[in-house]
mmCIF file of C-alpha atoms in Angstrom:
data_model
loop_
_atom_site.group_PDB
_atom_site.id
_atom_site.type_symbol
_atom_site.label_atom_id
_atom_site.label_comp_id
_atom_site.label_asym_id
_atom_site.label_seq_id
_atom_site.Cartn_x
_atom_site.Cartn_y
_atom_site.Cartn_z
ATOM 1 C CA MET A 1 -23.297 -1.613 3.996
ATOM 2 C CA ARG A 2 -20.836 -2.760 6.669
ATOM 3 C CA ILE A 3 -17.160 -2.349 5.769
ATOM 4 C CA VAL A 4 -14.205 -3.765 7.710
ATOM 5 C CA ILE A 5 -10.710 -2.322 7.270
ATOM 6 C CA THR A 6 -7.904 -4.373 8.802
ATOM 7 C CA GLY A 7 -4.912 -2.289 9.768
ATOM 8 C CA GLY A 8 -7.484 0.451 10.159
ATOM 9 C CA PHE A 9 -5.176 2.650 12.234
ATOM 10 C CA GLY A 10 -2.105 2.027 10.111
ATOM 11 C CA PHE A 11 -0.978 4.641 7.649
ATOM 12 C CA LEU A 12 -2.965 3.398 4.644
ATOM 13 C CA GLY A 13 -5.877 2.261 6.807
ATOM 14 C CA ARG A 14 -6.312 5.774 8.181
ATOM 15 C CA GLN A 15 -6.156 7.233 4.677
ATOM 16 C CA VAL A 16 -8.709 4.796 3.245
ATOM 17 C CA ALA A 17 -11.017 5.285 6.229
ATOM 18 C CA ALA A 18 -10.797 9.063 5.907
ATOM 19 C CA ARG A 19 -11.781 8.884 2.240
ATOM 20 C CA LEU A 20 -14.746 6.620 2.996
ATOM 21 C CA LEU A 21 -15.876 8.850 5.848
ATOM 22 C CA GLU A 22 -15.810 11.824 3.476
ATOM 23 C CA THR A 23 -18.066 10.152 0.909
ATOM 24 C CA ARG A 24 -20.098 7.908 3.290
ATOM 25 C CA THR A 25 -20.643 5.595 0.319
ATOM 26 C CA LEU A 26 -18.931 2.748 -1.560
ATOM 27 C CA CYS A 27 -20.064 1.124 -4.787
ATOM 28 C CA GLY A 28 -22.966 3.578 -4.855
ATOM 29 C CA ALA A 29 -24.376 2.313 -1.537
ATOM 30 C CA PRO A 30 -24.434 4.177 1.785
ATOM 31 C CA ILE A 31 -22.037 2.964 4.471
ATOM 32 C CA ASP A 32 -23.939 1.948 7.606
ATOM 33 C CA ARG A 33 -20.917 0.899 9.693
ATOM 34 C CA LEU A 34 -17.168 1.242 9.166
ATOM 35 C CA VAL A 35 -15.179 -1.152 11.359
ATOM 36 C CA LEU A 36 -11.516 -0.290 11.945
ATOM 37 C CA ALA A 37 -9.594 -3.321 13.192
ATOM 38 C CA ASP A 38 -6.028 -3.019 14.456
ATOM 39 C CA ARG A 39 -3.681 -4.147 17.199
ATOM 40 C CA PHE A 40 -2.977 -0.523 18.033
ATOM 41 C CA VAL A 41 -5.711 2.096 18.152
ATOM 42 C CA GLN A 42 -5.227 5.833 17.854
ATOM 43 C CA ALA A 43 -7.985 6.859 20.211
ATOM 44 C CA ASP A 44 -7.676 10.574 19.440
ATOM 45 C CA SER A 45 -7.923 10.187 15.660
ATOM 46 C CA PRO A 46 -10.868 11.881 13.887
ATOM 47 C CA ALA A 47 -12.079 8.491 12.629
ATOM 48 C CA ALA A 48 -12.352 7.082 16.151
ATOM 49 C CA ALA A 49 -14.807 9.830 17.067
ATOM 50 C CA ASP A 50 -17.006 9.416 14.001
ATOM 51 C CA PRO A 51 -20.440 7.950 14.865
ATOM 52 C CA LEU A 52 -20.213 5.672 11.812
ATOM 53 C CA VAL A 53 -17.081 3.938 13.154
ATOM 54 C CA ASP A 54 -16.731 0.831 15.312
ATOM 55 C CA ILE A 55 -13.307 -0.180 16.635
ATOM 56 C CA VAL A 56 -12.020 -3.714 17.110
ATOM 57 C CA GLN A 57 -8.667 -3.845 18.895
ATOM 58 C CA GLY A 58 -6.317 -6.820 19.133
ATOM 59 C CA ASP A 59 -4.743 -9.502 16.976
ATOM 60 C CA LEU A 60 -7.004 -10.122 13.998
ATOM 61 C CA ILE A 61 -6.870 -13.873 14.299
ATOM 62 C CA ASP A 62 -8.302 -13.557 17.827
ATOM 63 C CA ARG A 63 -11.034 -11.079 16.863
ATOM 64 C CA LEU A 64 -12.741 -12.847 13.964
ATOM 65 C CA ASP A 65 -15.960 -13.524 15.881
ATOM 66 C CA GLU A 66 -16.223 -9.829 16.676
ATOM 67 C CA LEU A 67 -15.450 -8.751 13.106
ATOM 68 C CA PHE A 68 -18.066 -11.114 11.698
ATOM 69 C CA ALA A 69 -20.637 -10.737 14.491
ATOM 70 C CA GLU A 70 -22.687 -8.859 11.896
ATOM 71 C CA PRO A 71 -22.525 -9.447 8.141
ATOM 72 C CA VAL A 72 -19.433 -8.047 6.435
ATOM 73 C CA ASP A 73 -20.200 -6.663 2.989
ATOM 74 C CA VAL A 74 -16.694 -5.388 2.195
ATOM 75 C CA LEU A 75 -13.378 -6.423 3.734
ATOM 76 C CA ILE A 76 -10.357 -4.249 2.896
ATOM 77 C CA HIS A 77 -7.383 -6.219 4.191
ATOM 78 C CA LEU A 78 -4.434 -3.872 4.715
ATOM 79 C CA ALA A 79 -2.919 -5.321 7.900
ATOM 80 C CA SER A 80 0.487 -6.876 7.328
ATOM 81 C CA ALA A 81 3.902 -7.506 8.753
ATOM 82 C CA VAL A 82 6.350 -5.632 6.526
ATOM 83 C CA SER A 83 9.323 -6.720 4.451
ATOM 84 C CA ALA A 84 12.383 -6.336 6.679
ATOM 85 C CA GLU A 85 10.672 -7.747 9.784
ATOM 86 C CA CYS A 86 9.443 -10.752 7.764
ATOM 87 C CA GLU A 87 13.009 -11.377 6.609
ATOM 88 C CA ALA A 88 14.275 -11.118 10.184
ATOM 89 C CA ASP A 89 11.501 -13.279 11.692
ATOM 90 C CA PHE A 90 10.060 -15.927 9.368
ATOM 91 C CA ASP A 91 7.428 -17.137 11.831
ATOM 92 C CA LEU A 92 6.188 -13.599 12.455
ATOM 93 C CA GLY A 93 5.656 -13.048 8.733
ATOM 94 C CA MET A 94 3.916 -16.374 8.187
ATOM 95 C CA GLY A 95 1.603 -15.808 11.133
ATOM 96 C CA ALA A 96 0.764 -12.169 10.508
ATOM 97 C CA ASN A 97 0.469 -12.463 6.736
ATOM 98 C CA VAL A 98 -0.422 -15.985 5.593
ATOM 99 C CA ASP A 99 -2.192 -17.467 8.627
ATOM 100 C CA THR A 100 -4.193 -14.329 9.386
ATOM 101 C CA THR A 101 -5.239 -13.836 5.758
ATOM 102 C CA ARG A 102 -6.421 -17.421 5.486
ATOM 103 C CA ALA A 103 -8.358 -17.092 8.757
ATOM 104 C CA LEU A 104 -10.098 -13.971 7.426
ATOM 105 C CA LEU A 105 -10.959 -15.750 4.189
ATOM 106 C CA GLU A 106 -12.321 -18.719 6.126
ATOM 107 C CA ALA A 107 -14.531 -16.416 8.196
ATOM 108 C CA ALA A 108 -15.771 -14.786 4.993
ATOM 109 C CA ARG A 109 -16.420 -18.223 3.500
ATOM 110 C CA ALA A 110 -18.393 -19.291 6.576
ATOM 111 C CA GLN A 111 -20.541 -16.171 6.272
ATOM 112 C CA SER A 112 -21.462 -16.847 2.641
ATOM 113 C CA ALA A 113 -21.963 -20.572 3.298
ATOM 114 C CA SER A 114 -24.465 -19.788 6.050
ATOM 115 C CA GLY A 115 -26.617 -17.726 3.701
ATOM 116 C CA GLY A 116 -25.096 -14.328 4.433
ATOM 117 C CA PRO A 117 -23.735 -11.961 1.816
ATOM 118 C CA THR A 118 -20.689 -12.995 -0.175
ATOM 119 C CA PRO A 119 -18.061 -10.483 1.000
ATOM 120 C CA LEU A 120 -16.150 -8.323 -1.435
ATOM 121 C CA VAL A 121 -12.521 -8.737 -0.323
ATOM 122 C CA VAL A 122 -9.776 -6.328 -1.359
ATOM 123 C CA PHE A 123 -6.309 -7.642 -0.535
ATOM 124 C CA SER A 124 -3.309 -5.318 -0.552
ATOM 125 C CA SER A 125 -0.387 -7.176 -2.095
ATOM 126 C CA SER A 126 2.993 -5.797 -3.087
ATOM 127 C CA VAL A 127 5.511 -5.267 -5.854
ATOM 128 C CA ALA A 128 7.649 -7.613 -3.726
ATOM 129 C CA VAL A 129 5.916 -10.624 -5.313
ATOM 130 C CA TYR A 130 8.300 -10.056 -8.223
ATOM 131 C CA GLY A 131 11.994 -10.825 -8.195
ATOM 132 C CA SER A 132 14.776 -11.601 -10.604
ATOM 133 C CA ASP A 133 15.490 -15.319 -10.335
ATOM 134 C CA PRO A 134 18.918 -16.267 -11.761
ATOM 135 C CA ALA A 135 17.202 -18.828 -13.985
ATOM 136 C CA LEU A 136 14.404 -16.473 -15.016
ATOM 137 C CA PRO A 137 15.422 -12.790 -15.045
ATOM 138 C CA LEU A 138 12.667 -10.211 -15.046
ATOM 139 C CA PRO A 139 11.778 -8.676 -18.408
ATOM 140 C CA PRO A 140 12.565 -4.972 -18.929
ATOM 141 C CA VAL A 141 8.884 -4.102 -18.440
ATOM 142 C CA VAL A 142 6.740 -6.035 -15.953
ATOM 143 C CA SER A 143 2.988 -6.649 -16.186
ATOM 144 C CA GLU A 144 0.448 -8.799 -14.378
ATOM 145 C CA SER A 145 1.269 -11.645 -16.781
ATOM 146 C CA THR A 146 4.928 -11.692 -15.653
ATOM 147 C CA LEU A 147 5.630 -14.763 -13.532
ATOM 148 C CA PRO A 148 6.176 -13.688 -9.899
ATOM 149 C CA THR A 149 9.383 -15.135 -8.436
ATOM 150 C CA PRO A 150 9.752 -13.353 -5.093
ATOM 151 C CA ARG A 151 13.198 -13.035 -3.529
ATOM 152 C CA SER A 152 12.055 -12.331 0.024
ATOM 153 C CA SER A 153 9.856 -14.040 2.602
ATOM 154 C CA TYR A 154 7.521 -11.037 2.553
ATOM 155 C CA GLY A 155 7.080 -11.277 -1.211
ATOM 156 C CA THR A 156 6.476 -15.017 -0.977
ATOM 157 C CA GLN A 157 3.861 -14.533 1.737
ATOM 158 C CA LYS A 158 2.055 -11.898 -0.323
ATOM 159 C CA LEU A 159 2.051 -14.219 -3.341
ATOM 160 C CA VAL A 160 0.631 -17.090 -1.275
ATOM 161 C CA CYS A 161 -2.158 -14.793 -0.092
ATOM 162 C CA GLU A 162 -2.876 -13.653 -3.653
ATOM 163 C CA GLN A 163 -3.390 -17.267 -4.688
ATOM 164 C CA LEU A 164 -5.658 -17.942 -1.718
ATOM 165 C CA VAL A 165 -7.808 -14.925 -2.612
ATOM 166 C CA ALA A 166 -7.954 -16.110 -6.228
ATOM 167 C CA ASP A 167 -9.052 -19.635 -5.300
ATOM 168 C CA TYR A 168 -11.631 -18.519 -2.733
ATOM 169 C CA THR A 169 -12.997 -16.256 -5.483
ATOM 170 C CA ARG A 170 -13.010 -19.039 -8.068
ATOM 171 C CA ARG A 171 -14.966 -21.214 -5.646
ATOM 172 C CA GLY A 172 -17.496 -18.433 -5.059
ATOM 173 C CA PHE A 173 -16.666 -18.032 -1.363
ATOM 174 C CA VAL A 174 -15.738 -14.340 -1.780
ATOM 175 C CA ASP A 175 -15.494 -11.713 -4.494
ATOM 176 C CA GLY A 176 -11.764 -11.129 -4.183
ATOM 177 C CA ARG A 177 -9.687 -8.384 -5.746
ATOM 178 C CA VAL A 178 -5.924 -7.978 -5.388
ATOM 179 C CA ALA A 179 -4.190 -4.608 -5.554
ATOM 180 C CA ARG A 180 -0.421 -4.886 -5.894
ATOM 181 C CA LEU A 181 0.974 -1.791 -4.249
ATOM 182 C CA MET A 182 4.104 -0.040 -5.372
ATOM 183 C CA THR A 183 6.411 1.408 -2.715
ATOM 184 C CA VAL A 184 4.356 4.185 -1.137
ATOM 185 C CA SER A 185 6.302 7.435 -0.829
ATOM 186 C CA VAL A 186 6.242 9.761 0.968
ATOM 187 C CA ARG A 187 4.764 8.163 4.091
ATOM 188 C CA PRO A 188 4.300 10.521 7.055
ATOM 189 C CA GLY A 189 5.104 9.718 10.657
ATOM 190 C CA LYS A 190 7.832 7.561 12.124
ATOM 191 C CA PRO A 191 10.001 5.130 10.120
ATOM 192 C CA ASN A 192 8.709 1.562 9.946
ATOM 193 C CA ALA A 193 10.485 -1.774 9.497
ATOM 194 C CA ALA A 194 9.911 -2.005 5.738
ATOM 195 C CA ALA A 195 13.078 -2.445 3.678
ATOM 196 C CA SER A 196 11.741 0.272 1.377
ATOM 197 C CA GLY A 197 11.082 2.685 4.253
ATOM 198 C CA PHE A 198 14.108 4.774 3.334
ATOM 199 C CA LEU A 199 12.317 5.873 0.144
ATOM 200 C CA SER A 200 10.117 7.941 2.420
ATOM 201 C CA GLY A 201 12.793 8.685 5.000
ATOM 202 C CA ILE A 202 15.206 10.387 2.588
ATOM 203 C CA ILE A 203 12.462 12.943 1.867
ATOM 204 C CA ARG A 204 10.470 13.099 5.112
ATOM 205 C CA GLU A 205 13.340 13.374 7.587
ATOM 206 C CA PRO A 206 15.340 16.099 5.782
ATOM 207 C CA LEU A 207 12.179 18.164 5.295
ATOM 208 C CA ALA A 208 11.758 18.016 9.077
ATOM 209 C CA GLY A 209 15.383 19.062 9.596
ATOM 210 C CA ILE A 210 16.507 15.552 10.608
ATOM 211 C CA PRO A 211 19.468 13.686 9.048
ATOM 212 C CA ALA A 212 18.642 10.597 6.978
ATOM 213 C CA THR A 213 20.607 7.671 5.567
ATOM 214 C CA CYS A 214 20.125 6.271 2.075
ATOM 215 C CA PRO A 215 21.106 2.570 2.190
ATOM 216 C CA VAL A 216 21.218 1.950 -1.582
ATOM 217 C CA ARG A 217 23.256 3.218 -4.505
ATOM 218 C CA PRO A 218 21.791 6.421 -5.976
ATOM 219 C CA ASP A 219 21.382 4.971 -9.473
ATOM 220 C CA LEU A 220 18.941 2.298 -8.245
ATOM 221 C CA ARG A 221 15.621 2.595 -10.053
ATOM 222 C CA VAL A 222 12.441 2.130 -8.039
ATOM 223 C CA ALA A 223 8.679 2.092 -8.638
ATOM 224 C CA LEU A 224 6.781 4.563 -6.460
ATOM 225 C CA ALA A 225 3.233 5.724 -5.832
ATOM 226 C CA SER A 226 2.158 8.584 -3.602
ATOM 227 C CA PRO A 227 -0.278 7.955 -0.757
ATOM 228 C CA ARG A 228 -2.973 9.818 -2.707
ATOM 229 C CA ARG A 229 -2.618 7.576 -5.773
ATOM 230 C CA THR A 230 -2.376 4.423 -3.656
ATOM 231 C CA VAL A 231 -5.608 5.110 -1.767
ATOM 232 C CA GLU A 232 -7.323 6.032 -5.025
ATOM 233 C CA GLY A 233 -6.219 2.716 -6.525
ATOM 234 C CA ILE A 234 -7.402 0.587 -3.595
ATOM 235 C CA LEU A 235 -10.853 2.143 -3.632
ATOM 236 C CA ARG A 236 -11.170 2.062 -7.429
ATOM 237 C CA ILE A 237 -10.430 -1.662 -7.414
ATOM 238 C CA ALA A 238 -13.001 -2.140 -4.660
ATOM 239 C CA GLU A 239 -15.671 -0.308 -6.637
ATOM 240 C CA ALA A 240 -14.954 -1.735 -10.087
ATOM 241 C CA GLU A 241 -17.720 -3.830 -11.599
ATOM 242 C CA ARG A 242 -16.835 -7.245 -12.984
ATOM 243 C CA GLY A 243 -16.827 -7.424 -16.768
ATOM 244 C CA ASP A 244 -14.797 -6.669 -19.864
ATOM 245 C CA GLY A 245 -16.178 -3.211 -20.623
ATOM 246 C CA PRO A 246 -14.554 0.180 -20.080
ATOM 247 C CA GLY A 247 -13.683 0.746 -16.431
ATOM 248 C CA GLN A 248 -14.616 -2.825 -15.469
ATOM 249 C CA LEU A 249 -12.415 -5.400 -13.775
ATOM 250 C CA VAL A 250 -11.517 -8.047 -16.334
ATOM 251 C CA GLY A 251 -10.726 -11.539 -15.070
ATOM 252 C CA ALA A 252 -9.275 -12.567 -11.723
ATOM 253 C CA MET A 253 -5.726 -11.319 -12.198
ATOM 254 C CA PRO A 254 -4.278 -8.833 -9.702
ATOM 255 C CA VAL A 255 -3.992 -5.185 -10.638
ATOM 256 C CA ASN A 256 -0.569 -3.599 -10.394
ATOM 257 C CA LEU A 257 -1.218 -0.071 -9.193
ATOM 258 C CA PRO A 258 0.339 2.453 -11.581
ATOM 259 C CA ALA A 259 4.015 3.122 -10.966
ATOM 260 C CA LEU A 260 6.209 6.176 -11.271
ATOM 261 C CA THR A 261 9.720 4.989 -12.162
ATOM 262 C CA VAL A 262 12.553 7.110 -10.767
ATOM 263 C CA THR A 263 16.114 6.659 -9.552
ATOM 264 C CA VAL A 264 17.039 7.418 -5.977
ATOM 265 C CA ALA A 265 19.355 10.095 -7.371
ATOM 266 C CA GLU A 266 16.376 11.751 -9.076
ATOM 267 C CA MET A 267 14.489 11.760 -5.773
ATOM 268 C CA LEU A 268 17.409 13.431 -4.024
ATOM 269 C CA ALA A 269 17.786 15.948 -6.835
ATOM 270 C CA THR A 270 14.092 16.788 -6.531
ATOM 271 C CA LEU A 271 14.490 17.314 -2.793
ATOM 272 C CA ARG A 272 17.404 19.671 -3.466
ATOM 273 C CA ARG A 273 15.466 21.599 -6.102
ATOM 274 C CA VAL A 274 12.307 21.923 -4.014
ATOM 275 C CA ALA A 275 13.709 22.454 -0.511
ATOM 276 C CA GLY A 276 17.270 23.693 -1.048
ATOM 277 C CA ASP A 277 20.824 22.549 -0.456
ATOM 278 C CA ALA A 278 20.725 22.687 3.342
ATOM 279 C CA VAL A 279 17.848 20.186 3.395
ATOM 280 C CA ALA A 280 19.237 17.860 0.726
ATOM 281 C CA ASP A 281 22.650 17.789 2.405
ATOM 282 C CA LEU A 282 21.079 16.094 5.415
ATOM 283 C CA VAL A 283 21.010 12.825 3.408
ATOM 284 C CA THR A 284 24.045 10.547 3.657
ATOM 285 C CA ILE A 285 24.653 7.664 1.246
ATOM 286 C CA ALA A 286 25.663 4.564 3.231
ATOM 287 C CA PRO A 287 24.909 1.357 1.266
ATOM 288 C CA ASP A 288 23.450 -1.563 3.206
ATOM 289 C CA ARG A 289 23.856 -4.836 1.338
ATOM 290 C CA ASP A 290 20.821 -6.499 2.933
ATOM 291 C CA VAL A 291 18.456 -3.614 2.175
ATOM 292 C CA GLU A 292 19.697 -3.266 -1.385
ATOM 293 C CA ALA A 293 19.344 -7.025 -1.946
ATOM 294 C CA ILE A 294 15.626 -6.823 -1.105
ATOM 295 C CA VAL A 295 14.698 -3.531 -2.757
ATOM 296 C CA GLY A 296 16.999 -4.119 -5.712
ATOM 297 C CA SER A 297 15.211 -7.384 -6.511
ATOM 298 C CA TRP A 298 11.937 -5.559 -7.176
ATOM 299 C CA PRO A 299 11.093 -4.402 -10.705
ATOM 300 C CA ALA A 300 11.048 -0.699 -11.459
ATOM 301 C CA VAL A 301 9.310 -0.419 -14.838
ATOM 302 C CA PHE A 302 5.697 -1.530 -15.246
ATOM 303 C CA ASP A 303 3.142 -1.836 -18.003
ATOM 304 C CA ASN A 304 0.296 0.155 -16.436
ATOM 305 C CA ALA A 305 -2.338 -0.887 -18.993
ATOM 306 C CA ARG A 306 -4.535 -2.860 -16.571
ATOM 307 C CA ALA A 307 -4.627 0.009 -14.082
ATOM 308 C CA ASP A 308 -5.120 2.496 -16.901
ATOM 309 C CA ALA A 309 -8.234 0.593 -17.997
ATOM 310 C CA LEU A 310 -9.686 1.345 -14.553
ATOM 311 C CA GLY A 311 -8.915 5.037 -14.955
ATOM 312 C CA LEU A 312 -5.837 4.963 -12.728
ATOM 313 C CA GLU A 313 -2.706 6.919 -13.581
ATOM 314 C CA PRO A 314 0.755 7.103 -11.990
ATOM 315 C CA ASP A 315 2.038 10.200 -10.273
ATOM 316 C CA PRO A 316 3.302 12.596 -12.942
ATOM 317 C CA SER A 317 6.738 13.236 -11.416
ATOM 318 C CA SER A 318 8.942 12.968 -8.370
ATOM 319 C CA GLU A 319 8.330 16.660 -7.769
ATOM 320 C CA SER A 320 4.583 16.133 -7.539
ATOM 321 C CA VAL A 321 5.198 13.363 -4.972
ATOM 322 C CA VAL A 322 7.344 15.626 -2.787
ATOM 323 C CA ARG A 323 4.986 18.569 -3.093
ATOM 324 C CA ASP A 324 1.968 16.399 -2.244
ATOM 325 C CA TYR A 325 3.697 15.435 0.980
ATOM 326 C CA ILE A 326 4.537 19.050 1.819
ATOM 327 C CA ASP A 327 0.975 20.177 1.093
ATOM 328 C CA ASP A 328 -0.592 17.359 3.129
ATOM 329 C CA HIS A 329 1.845 17.472 6.070
ATOM 330 C CA SER A 330 3.127 21.028 6.329
ATOM 331 C CA ASP A 331 3.063 20.698 10.122
ATOM 332 C CA ALA A 332 5.855 18.109 9.842
ATOM 333 C CA VAL A 333 8.048 20.255 7.586
ATOM 334 C CA ALA A 334 10.674 22.590 9.048
ATOM 335 C CA ALA A 335 10.035 26.273 8.453
ATOM 336 C CA THR A 336 13.107 26.777 6.264
ATOM 337 C CA ALA A 337 12.198 23.822 4.048
ATOM 338 C CA LEU A 338 8.599 24.985 3.819
ATOM 339 C CA LEU A 339 9.663 28.479 2.763
ATOM 340 C CA ALA A 340 12.032 27.074 0.145
ATOM 341 C CA ALA A 341 9.319 24.799 -1.227
ATOM 342 C CA ARG A 342 6.877 27.692 -1.504
ATOM 343 C CA ALA A 343 9.507 29.831 -3.196
ATOM 344 C CA THR A 344 9.997 27.196 -5.907
ATOM 345 C CA ARG A 345 6.286 26.555 -6.376
ATOM 346 C CA THR A 346 6.351 28.049 -9.864
ATOM 347 C CA ALA A 347 9.358 26.001 -10.992
ATOM 348 C CA PRO A 348 8.563 23.597 -13.860
ATOM 349 C CA ILE A 349 7.636 20.038 -12.971
ATOM 350 C CA ASP A 350 10.376 17.590 -13.999
#
């Protein structure tokens, strides 16, 4: 089996690749080659040194011949321009998201049309496909049957790509599956250009002893998923058999990954409880109207039934999300915060 991960050296790409390199299998079959495709390559990463891994560097749309030089059995498409940069630069978002996704689907279609295997394509979409249109407000609880009415260019681009994946699947060109990701928190590393990036930054930066700004009102409710749960969801959707039985993928609808609903205030209170006052006081509330307009348009409460049918569950609490980050990235946590977190380890989960 040859698997291609686009955005293979991005945050989620690295996580998905690491999981696959641990198991060396997908869908019960051994992985022969794992291709990590990205504009930027982390040459010193463990994945880059693995003998199973091939690296394709550059803009995806210019590297299709290389990606499909050998048959692609599974394509996990994670590469994307993110929300705030798509809002700032419309052409960037359309090129990186819509045009590149269609080009990948066309390459997959050409492979199946020439007698090669029909690729299994997993597309990472986003909660941003939803929005509250003045003429059609969102219901209190959102499910896959809720009409998406995105309120950002990024959300619109993701929705366009979802529909392309659905139609290429209907026509038999690919076996497409769409995973709608919640806001992933807590992401390690440097801040990115996503409008929702602060939902990691208000935890990650203070734990490292760095001040952080929260650009939304504290009572804003958001839908989160930890990196662990997000990676689990992507791979479960990839492996799910088609059908209407237990644990099978029913129909062609996207799957909303399970969401933990919390307020920003609850996240900050969790940080204070886990890491102490000195850490939590590093966060300053400074509302930004543009950021809140984007993030505030996304739904916060989801019906997780479709994900639950695949055996996927949301994170149990905001405390588990914070502690997962501390456990997985203790090297990025300041000593005082780490000691405080360990001291409260036996505190009850909220």
